[in-house]
Short mmCIF file of C-alpha atoms in Angstrom, two decimals:
data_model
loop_
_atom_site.label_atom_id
_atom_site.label_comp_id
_atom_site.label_asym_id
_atom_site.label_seq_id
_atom_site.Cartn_x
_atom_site.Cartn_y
_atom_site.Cartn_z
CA UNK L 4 0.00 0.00 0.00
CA UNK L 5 1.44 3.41 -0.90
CA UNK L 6 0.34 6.48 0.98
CA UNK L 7 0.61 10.03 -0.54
CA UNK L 8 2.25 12.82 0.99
CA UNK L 9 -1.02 14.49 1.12
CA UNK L 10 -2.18 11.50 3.03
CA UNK L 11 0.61 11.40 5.27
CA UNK L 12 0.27 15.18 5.73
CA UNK L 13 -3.08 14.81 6.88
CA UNK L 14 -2.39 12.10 8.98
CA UNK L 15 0.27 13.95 11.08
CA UNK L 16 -2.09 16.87 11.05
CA UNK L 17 -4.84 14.63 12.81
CA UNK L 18 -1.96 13.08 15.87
CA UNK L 19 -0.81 16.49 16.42
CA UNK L 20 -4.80 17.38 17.22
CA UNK L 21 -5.43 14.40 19.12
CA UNK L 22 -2.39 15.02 21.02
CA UNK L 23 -3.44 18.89 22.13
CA UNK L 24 -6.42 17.09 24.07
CA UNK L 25 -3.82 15.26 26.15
CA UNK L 26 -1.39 12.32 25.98
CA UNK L 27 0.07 9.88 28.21
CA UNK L 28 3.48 11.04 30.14
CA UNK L 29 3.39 8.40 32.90
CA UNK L 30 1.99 5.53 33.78
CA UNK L 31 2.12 2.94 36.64
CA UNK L 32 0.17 -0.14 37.77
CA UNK L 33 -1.26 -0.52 41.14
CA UNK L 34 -1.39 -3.88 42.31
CA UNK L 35 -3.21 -3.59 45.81
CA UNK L 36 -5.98 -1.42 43.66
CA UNK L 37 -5.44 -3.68 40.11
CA UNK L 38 -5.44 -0.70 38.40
CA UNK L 39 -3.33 1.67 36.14
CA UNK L 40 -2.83 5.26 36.97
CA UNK L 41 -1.98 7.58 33.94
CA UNK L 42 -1.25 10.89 33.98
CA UNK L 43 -1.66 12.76 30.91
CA UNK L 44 0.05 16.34 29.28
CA UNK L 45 -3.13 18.10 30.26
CA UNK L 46 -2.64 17.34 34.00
CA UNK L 47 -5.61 15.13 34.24
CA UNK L 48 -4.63 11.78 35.68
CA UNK L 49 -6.88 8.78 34.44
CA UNK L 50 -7.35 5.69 37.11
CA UNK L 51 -8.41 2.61 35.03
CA UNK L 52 -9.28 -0.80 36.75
CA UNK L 53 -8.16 -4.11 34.86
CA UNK L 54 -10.91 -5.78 34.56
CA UNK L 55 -12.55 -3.20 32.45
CA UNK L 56 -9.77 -3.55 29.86
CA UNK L 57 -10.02 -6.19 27.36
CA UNK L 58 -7.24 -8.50 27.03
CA UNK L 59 -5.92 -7.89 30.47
CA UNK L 60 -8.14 -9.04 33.26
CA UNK L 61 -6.82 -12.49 34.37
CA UNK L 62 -3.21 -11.10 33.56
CA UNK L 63 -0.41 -11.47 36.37
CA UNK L 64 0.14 -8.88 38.14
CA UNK L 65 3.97 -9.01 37.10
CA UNK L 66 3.10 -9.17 33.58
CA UNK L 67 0.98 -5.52 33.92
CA UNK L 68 3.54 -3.85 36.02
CA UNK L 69 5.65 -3.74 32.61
CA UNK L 70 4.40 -1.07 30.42
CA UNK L 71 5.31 1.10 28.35
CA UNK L 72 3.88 4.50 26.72
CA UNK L 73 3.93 4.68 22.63
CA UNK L 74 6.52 7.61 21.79
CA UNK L 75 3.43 9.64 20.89
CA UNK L 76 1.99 8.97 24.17
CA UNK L 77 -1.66 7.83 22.79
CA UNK L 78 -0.84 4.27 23.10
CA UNK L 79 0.05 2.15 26.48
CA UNK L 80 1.91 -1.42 25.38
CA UNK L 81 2.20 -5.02 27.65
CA UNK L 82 5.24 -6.08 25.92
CA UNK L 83 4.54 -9.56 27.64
CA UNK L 84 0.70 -9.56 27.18
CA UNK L 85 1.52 -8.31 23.60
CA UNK L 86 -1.72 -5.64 24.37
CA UNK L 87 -2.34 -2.45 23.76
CA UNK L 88 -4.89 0.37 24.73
CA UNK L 89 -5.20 3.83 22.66
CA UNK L 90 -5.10 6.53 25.37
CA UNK L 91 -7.79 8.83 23.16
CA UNK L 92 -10.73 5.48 23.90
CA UNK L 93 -9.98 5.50 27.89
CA UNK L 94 -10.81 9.20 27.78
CA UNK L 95 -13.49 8.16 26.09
CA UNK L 96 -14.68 5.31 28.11
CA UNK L 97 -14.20 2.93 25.35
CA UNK L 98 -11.88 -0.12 27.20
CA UNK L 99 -11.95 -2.66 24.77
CA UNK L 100 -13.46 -3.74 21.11
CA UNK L 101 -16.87 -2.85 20.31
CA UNK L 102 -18.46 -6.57 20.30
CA UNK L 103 -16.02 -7.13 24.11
CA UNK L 104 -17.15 -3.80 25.39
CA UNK L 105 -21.03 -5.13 24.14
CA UNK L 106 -20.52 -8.72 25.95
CA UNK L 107 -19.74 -7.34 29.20
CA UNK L 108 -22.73 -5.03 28.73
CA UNK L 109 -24.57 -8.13 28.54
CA UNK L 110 -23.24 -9.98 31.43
CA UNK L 111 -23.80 -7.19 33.91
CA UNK L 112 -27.63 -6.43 32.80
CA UNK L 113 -28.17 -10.43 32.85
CA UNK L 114 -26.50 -10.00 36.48
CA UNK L 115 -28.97 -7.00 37.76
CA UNK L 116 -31.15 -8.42 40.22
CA UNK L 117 -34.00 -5.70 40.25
CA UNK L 118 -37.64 -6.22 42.46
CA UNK L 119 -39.49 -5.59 38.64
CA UNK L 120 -37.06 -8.80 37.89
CA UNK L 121 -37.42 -10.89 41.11
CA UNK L 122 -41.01 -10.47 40.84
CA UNK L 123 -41.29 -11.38 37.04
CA UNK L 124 -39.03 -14.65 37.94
CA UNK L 125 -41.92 -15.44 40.66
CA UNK L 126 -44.66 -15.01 38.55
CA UNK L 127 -43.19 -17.39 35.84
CA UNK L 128 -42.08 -20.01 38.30
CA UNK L 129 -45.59 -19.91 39.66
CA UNK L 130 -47.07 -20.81 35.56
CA UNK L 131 -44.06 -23.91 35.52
CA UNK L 132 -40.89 -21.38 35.26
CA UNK L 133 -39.66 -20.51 31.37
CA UNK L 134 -41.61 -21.61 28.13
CA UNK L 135 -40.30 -24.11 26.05
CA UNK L 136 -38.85 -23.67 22.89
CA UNK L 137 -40.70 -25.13 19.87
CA UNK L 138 -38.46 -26.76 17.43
#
């Protein structure tokens, strides 16, 4: 694939704007918490837990305390996970792939024990619990 100096002028145009919003200059894992702490250009500091990023929940806690910042600064890198996380999504709230980030959506609402729910989950054990599928 070739890329055309226009192209690549426009792409350096767009990192240079991303990076005014802020970029990573530290970063450091905190294993009592499990989470990373990263401070950013822009003085905000961003405190992410692991198990809201994908790829690095059941990770050792050795193997997270090794990072390392992009030289940009809008990537963090697990040379040992081989994983990666674009600083510009955590700001964002995005901490994983679309269809991941959708999944554990999923799992937590199917979790939520609510009194509308209990009660629903009564009423349908009381008519013989769950219809049946017809195949």
């Amino acid at each position: 694939m070739e890329i055309s100096e226009q192209d690549f002028t426009a792409a350096i145009t767009r990192g240079e704007q991303i990076r005014q919003r802020g970029y990573a200059v530290a970063v450091d894992y905190d294993a009592c918490q499990r989470r990373f702490v990263v401070e950013l250009s822009n003085g905000v500091t961003v405190m992410v837990p692991v198990h809201l990023l994908e790829g690095l929940s059941d990770a050792q806690d050795s193997d997270l305390a090794e990072i390392e910042i992009t030289p940009a600064g809008l990537g963090l890198h697990w040379p040992k996970l081989d994983a990666d996380v674009y600083v510009p999504a955590l700001m964002h709230g995005a901490f994983g792939t679309k269809r991941w980030m959708a999944a554990q959506l999923g799992a937590s609402g199917g979790r939520a024990s609510t009194p509308a729910k209990a009660s629903a989950a009564r009423i349908n054990g009381s008519k013989g619990g769950r219809p049946r599928k017809q195949v």
